[in-house]
Every structure is written in C-alpha cells, then in structure tokens.
Amino acid sequence: AQSVTQPDIHITVSEGASLELRCNYSYGATPYLFWYVQSPGQGLQLLLKYFSGDTLVQGIKGFEAEFKRSQSSFNLRKPSVHWSDAAEYFCAVGARNNDMRFGAGTRLTVKP
Amino acid sequence: DAGVIQSPRHEVTEMGQEVTLRCKPISGHDYLFWYRQTMMRGLELLIYFNNNVPIDDSGMPEDRFSAKMPNASFSTLKIQPSEPRDSAVYFCASRKKQVGELFFGEGSRLTVL
C-alpha cells in the first residue's frame, strides 16, 4: 500500500518569508498526489493536486508544488507567507486501489 | 451544491454508550470515506464505500465499530460500546470518480468520558 512521510511536524516562519513543506511518498506506480490544509476546528480543504503532466502544479492561495519522481517527493511551496496561512498541512497519495493515505501533517506557525 | 454534511458536530458521551455519527455526501459522488483523526495517529482511513458497497474496512479498529451506507445520500458510523480511546474527530469525505480529490465534511468531534 502507498504511504506518505512528512518529515517536519512543526515549522515556524516569519510573515513574508518563503515556505517549503516537505512530502515524500512510497508507491510502486505513478501516484496521485494532493496537498490539503486544515484550519482549527475545520475539515480539510484541497490546495492542489497532481495526476500527470506538468510536474509543477499551481494551487489556491498562492501555493505550488513540484512532483519529483526521482526523489519520490511532492514539496509544497509559497514565496511569501501570510499570517492567515497558519494551519495544518497534509500531503496525501492516492492510488488506483481507490483509497487515499495521508501524512502525519505539518503544523505551520507564522510569526508577525 | 452543499458540501459533505456531518452530524453531530460535537458529541460527549459516557463509556459504554452507543454513538452514531452521520454523513451526507455530495450529491452524485460515488465514493464515501470515513477517517478518524487523533493527535497520536493522525488521519486514519477506517472504511470506504463505492456505490453504497463497503470496499475496504481493514482500517476499522475492532468489532465495536460498524459502518453502513443504506443509500447514496446517507452513511453512518456506529461505535458500540464506546470507550475513552475512541475520542477523536471523525471525518466523512466523498469523491465523484475512482481517482480524484476528496471533499471533506467539517468532522464530528467525539469525546468519550
């Protein structure tokens, strides 16, 4: 079965600084990759997804992610973080067996 | 379109009581998933349905947990009897196609005393 690793449990960045959240996956075939964001007390909202094609995908709220097959990675980036970006971020991998597995999440704190 | 709707949003109950969580998926979505979220274990897939049929329930912790989907617009997750270690946020999510993004409800926060 597929699996996802998010190495960073908690990251703190200053407002206006750039952000990169790491995600590594394990899957024997071409994965379907997702990034979700969760604000406190809320469900998960999709930021972006990768199925095929261009390995650099753009999402909502100014986020982007790059699929690197050689590194089994799908890192999330944002050039300039806003205080409203503080939340929990989850990477997920889907497979043709239908289910979707999530990483443990990375909590983002934004310093003023 | 309305999103995935879950009820109740919060439930506090005592150990040994039966708990029923409900979910209404997005209309037209053929797949429905139940996840459990805890600090210790993160997001765990419990069970998912395709066209109302359970496909994979290997994530259901034990026999105290059961899930049903009697029709395309309704699913329940039942815990009987409940235990304090069941305290968690339970999410329902739905999806239209075999592969695609999941749409999540706002979750049901369960506290078992």
Short mmCIF file of C-alpha atoms in Angstrom, two decimals:
data_model
loop_
_atom_site.label_atom_id
_atom_site.label_comp_id
_atom_site.label_asym_id
_atom_site.label_seq_id
_atom_site.Cartn_x
_atom_site.Cartn_y
_atom_site.Cartn_z
CA ALA A 1 0.00 0.00 0.00
CA GLN A 2 1.05 3.55 -0.53
CA SER A 3 2.41 5.70 2.30
CA VAL A 4 3.34 9.31 2.92
CA THR A 5 6.00 10.90 5.11
CA GLN A 6 6.03 14.50 6.19
CA PRO A 7 9.34 14.90 8.00
CA ASP A 8 8.53 18.20 9.69
CA ILE A 9 5.97 18.13 12.47
CA HIS A 10 6.07 21.86 13.10
CA ILE A 11 7.51 24.77 11.14
CA THR A 12 7.67 28.44 12.10
CA VAL A 13 8.25 31.14 9.51
CA SER A 14 8.05 34.90 9.58
CA GLU A 15 5.30 36.64 7.69
CA GLY A 16 6.53 37.48 4.21
CA ALA A 17 9.16 34.76 4.20
CA SER A 18 9.14 31.87 1.79
CA LEU A 19 7.85 28.45 2.76
CA GLU A 20 8.60 24.89 1.76
CA LEU A 21 6.85 21.91 3.32
CA ARG A 22 8.30 18.52 2.56
CA CYS A 23 6.46 15.41 1.49
CA ASN A 24 7.84 12.03 0.47
CA TYR A 25 5.71 9.18 -0.73
CA SER A 26 6.09 5.48 -1.28
CA TYR A 27 4.13 3.83 -4.06
CA GLY A 28 5.05 1.35 -6.75
CA ALA A 29 3.31 3.09 -9.62
CA THR A 30 2.55 6.63 -10.65
CA PRO A 31 0.90 8.25 -7.67
CA TYR A 32 -1.86 10.78 -7.46
CA LEU A 33 -0.66 13.46 -5.07
CA PHE A 34 -2.52 16.06 -3.06
CA TRP A 35 -1.94 18.80 -0.55
CA TYR A 36 -4.70 19.72 1.89
CA VAL A 37 -4.91 22.44 4.51
CA GLN A 38 -6.81 22.24 7.78
CA SER A 39 -7.65 25.22 9.94
CA PRO A 40 -8.53 24.61 13.60
CA GLY A 41 -11.93 23.01 14.02
CA GLN A 42 -12.41 22.65 10.29
CA GLY A 43 -12.30 19.91 7.71
CA LEU A 44 -9.59 19.52 5.12
CA GLN A 45 -9.55 21.77 2.08
CA LEU A 46 -7.75 20.87 -1.12
CA LEU A 47 -4.86 23.18 -2.02
CA LEU A 48 -3.65 21.42 -5.17
CA LYS A 49 -3.28 18.07 -6.85
CA TYR A 50 -1.04 16.24 -9.29
CA PHE A 51 -2.24 13.48 -11.56
CA SER A 52 0.02 13.72 -14.60
CA GLY A 53 1.63 16.19 -16.98
CA ASP A 54 3.47 19.28 -15.85
CA THR A 55 5.31 18.42 -12.65
CA LEU A 56 4.89 21.93 -11.24
CA VAL A 57 1.31 22.47 -10.20
CA GLN A 58 -0.36 25.62 -9.04
CA GLY A 59 -3.00 25.70 -6.36
CA ILE A 60 -5.18 28.07 -4.45
CA LYS A 61 -3.96 30.80 -2.11
CA GLY A 62 -0.68 31.20 -4.00
CA PHE A 63 0.65 27.71 -3.25
CA GLU A 64 2.50 25.50 -5.68
CA ALA A 65 4.05 22.05 -5.51
CA GLU A 66 6.57 20.17 -7.59
CA PHE A 67 6.47 16.44 -8.27
CA LYS A 68 9.93 14.89 -8.43
CA ARG A 69 9.72 11.24 -9.33
CA SER A 70 13.44 10.60 -8.78
CA GLN A 71 13.15 11.80 -5.21
CA SER A 72 9.64 10.48 -4.55
CA SER A 73 8.77 13.94 -3.35
CA PHE A 74 5.94 16.43 -3.69
CA ASN A 75 7.01 19.51 -1.75
CA LEU A 76 4.68 22.43 -1.19
CA ARG A 77 5.94 25.98 -1.62
CA LYS A 78 4.79 29.53 -1.24
CA PRO A 79 7.01 32.55 -1.99
CA SER A 80 5.58 34.84 0.68
CA VAL A 81 3.64 33.57 3.66
CA HIS A 82 0.70 35.46 5.13
CA TRP A 83 -0.46 35.25 8.74
CA SER A 84 -3.67 33.58 7.51
CA ASP A 85 -1.63 30.64 6.21
CA ALA A 86 -1.10 29.38 9.75
CA ALA A 87 -2.74 25.95 9.76
CA GLU A 88 -2.02 22.24 9.49
CA TYR A 89 -0.93 20.95 6.10
CA PHE A 90 -1.38 17.40 4.92
CA CYS A 91 0.16 15.63 1.98
CA ALA A 92 -1.77 12.67 0.58
CA VAL A 93 -1.21 9.98 -2.00
CA GLY A 94 -3.95 8.21 -3.88
CA ALA A 95 -3.71 5.03 -5.85
CA ARG A 96 -5.64 3.00 -8.33
CA ASN A 97 -6.84 0.83 -5.47
CA ASN A 98 -9.05 3.78 -4.64
CA ASP A 99 -8.01 4.67 -1.13
CA MET A 100 -6.06 7.73 -0.10
CA ARG A 101 -3.37 7.86 2.56
CA PHE A 102 -2.39 10.97 4.45
CA GLY A 103 0.85 12.06 6.02
CA ALA A 104 1.03 12.98 9.70
CA GLY A 105 0.75 16.66 8.87
CA THR A 106 2.94 19.73 9.34
CA ARG A 107 1.76 22.49 11.59
CA LEU A 108 2.69 25.93 10.30
CA THR A 109 3.10 28.88 12.66
CA VAL A 110 3.54 32.35 11.16
CA LYS A 111 5.41 34.95 13.19
CA PRO A 112 4.43 38.60 12.76
CA ASP B 1 -24.05 22.48 -4.16
CA ALA B 2 -23.87 21.75 -0.46
CA GLY B 3 -20.72 20.11 0.74
CA VAL B 4 -20.38 16.98 2.79
CA ILE B 5 -22.59 17.28 5.83
CA GLN B 6 -21.80 15.57 9.10
CA SER B 7 -23.71 15.37 12.32
CA PRO B 8 -23.39 15.83 15.16
CA ARG B 9 -20.51 18.31 15.17
CA HIS B 10 -19.77 17.53 18.79
CA GLU B 11 -20.73 14.56 20.92
CA VAL B 12 -19.88 13.91 24.53
CA THR B 13 -20.87 10.56 25.91
CA GLU B 14 -20.01 8.15 28.66
CA MET B 15 -18.06 4.95 28.27
CA GLY B 16 -20.29 2.08 27.24
CA GLN B 17 -22.83 4.18 25.39
CA GLU B 18 -23.64 3.74 21.74
CA VAL B 19 -22.53 6.51 19.40
CA THR B 20 -23.85 7.09 15.89
CA LEU B 21 -22.20 9.53 13.54
CA ARG B 22 -23.93 10.55 10.34
CA CYS B 23 -22.79 11.71 6.95
CA LYS B 24 -24.46 13.03 3.83
CA PRO B 25 -22.07 13.01 0.88
CA ILE B 26 -22.13 15.43 -2.01
CA SER B 27 -24.86 14.51 -4.46
CA GLY B 28 -23.53 12.46 -7.35
CA HIS B 29 -20.43 11.28 -5.56
CA ASP B 30 -19.97 7.54 -5.78
CA TYR B 31 -17.29 7.13 -3.13
CA LEU B 32 -17.59 7.77 0.57
CA PHE B 33 -14.79 7.56 3.12
CA TRP B 34 -14.66 7.59 6.90
CA TYR B 35 -11.48 8.84 8.58
CA ARG B 36 -10.51 9.22 12.21
CA GLN B 37 -8.11 11.94 13.34
CA THR B 38 -6.17 11.89 16.59
CA MET B 39 -3.03 13.63 17.74
CA MET B 40 -1.22 10.34 18.17
CA ARG B 41 -2.20 8.59 14.95
CA GLY B 42 -3.08 11.41 12.58
CA LEU B 43 -5.66 10.72 9.88
CA GLU B 44 -6.57 7.06 9.65
CA LEU B 45 -8.76 5.59 6.97
CA LEU B 46 -11.44 3.48 8.63
CA ILE B 47 -13.60 2.34 5.72
CA TYR B 48 -14.73 3.40 2.29
CA PHE B 49 -17.74 2.68 0.11
CA ASN B 50 -18.28 2.65 -3.62
CA ASN B 51 -21.87 2.87 -4.81
CA ASN B 52 -23.03 2.12 -1.25
CA VAL B 53 -20.99 -1.08 -1.03
CA PRO B 54 -18.18 -1.33 1.53
CA ILE B 55 -14.93 -1.90 -0.35
CA ASP B 56 -12.25 -1.84 2.31
CA ASP B 57 -12.93 -1.92 6.03
CA SER B 58 -9.48 -3.05 7.08
CA GLY B 59 -8.98 0.18 8.98
CA MET B 60 -11.92 -0.35 11.30
CA PRO B 61 -10.29 -0.77 14.70
CA GLU B 62 -12.41 -3.59 16.08
CA ASP B 63 -15.85 -5.13 16.15
CA ARG B 64 -17.21 -2.28 18.22
CA PHE B 65 -17.09 -0.17 15.06
CA SER B 66 -19.53 -0.61 12.21
CA ALA B 67 -20.45 1.47 9.18
CA LYS B 68 -23.36 1.36 6.81
CA MET B 69 -24.47 3.14 3.70
CA PRO B 70 -28.13 2.30 3.10
CA ASN B 71 -28.41 4.66 0.15
CA ALA B 72 -26.36 7.06 -1.93
CA SER B 73 -27.08 10.04 0.28
CA PHE B 74 -26.52 8.70 3.77
CA SER B 75 -23.94 6.83 5.79
CA THR B 76 -23.49 6.07 9.47
CA LEU B 77 -20.55 5.12 11.62
CA LYS B 78 -21.55 3.42 14.82
CA ILE B 79 -19.48 2.65 17.91
CA GLN B 80 -20.99 0.25 20.41
CA PRO B 81 -19.93 0.22 23.17
CA SER B 82 -17.82 3.36 23.14
CA GLU B 83 -14.56 3.65 25.06
CA PRO B 84 -12.45 6.68 26.06
CA ARG B 85 -9.80 5.74 23.48
CA ASP B 86 -12.39 6.30 20.76
CA SER B 87 -12.25 10.02 21.47
CA ALA B 88 -11.25 11.66 18.20
CA VAL B 89 -12.52 13.73 15.32
CA TYR B 90 -14.27 11.60 12.75
CA PHE B 91 -14.35 12.87 9.19
CA CYS B 92 -16.51 11.83 6.33
CA ALA B 93 -15.37 12.56 2.79
CA SER B 94 -16.77 11.88 -0.64
CA ARG B 95 -15.44 11.69 -4.17
CA LYS B 96 -17.05 11.52 -7.57
CA LYS B 97 -14.61 9.41 -9.52
CA GLN B 98 -12.35 6.47 -8.89
CA VAL B 99 -9.40 8.82 -8.66
CA GLY B 100 -9.68 12.38 -7.58
CA GLU B 101 -9.73 14.71 -4.66
CA LEU B 102 -11.76 14.03 -1.56
CA PHE B 103 -14.24 16.58 -0.28
CA PHE B 104 -14.34 16.59 3.49
CA GLY B 105 -17.06 17.40 5.95
CA GLU B 106 -16.30 19.53 8.98
CA GLY B 107 -15.97 16.49 11.21
CA SER B 108 -17.64 15.11 14.30
CA ARG B 109 -15.66 15.61 17.48
CA LEU B 110 -16.34 12.69 19.83
CA THR B 111 -15.42 12.72 23.50
CA VAL B 112 -15.98 9.55 25.49
CA LEU B 113 -15.72 10.05 29.23
#
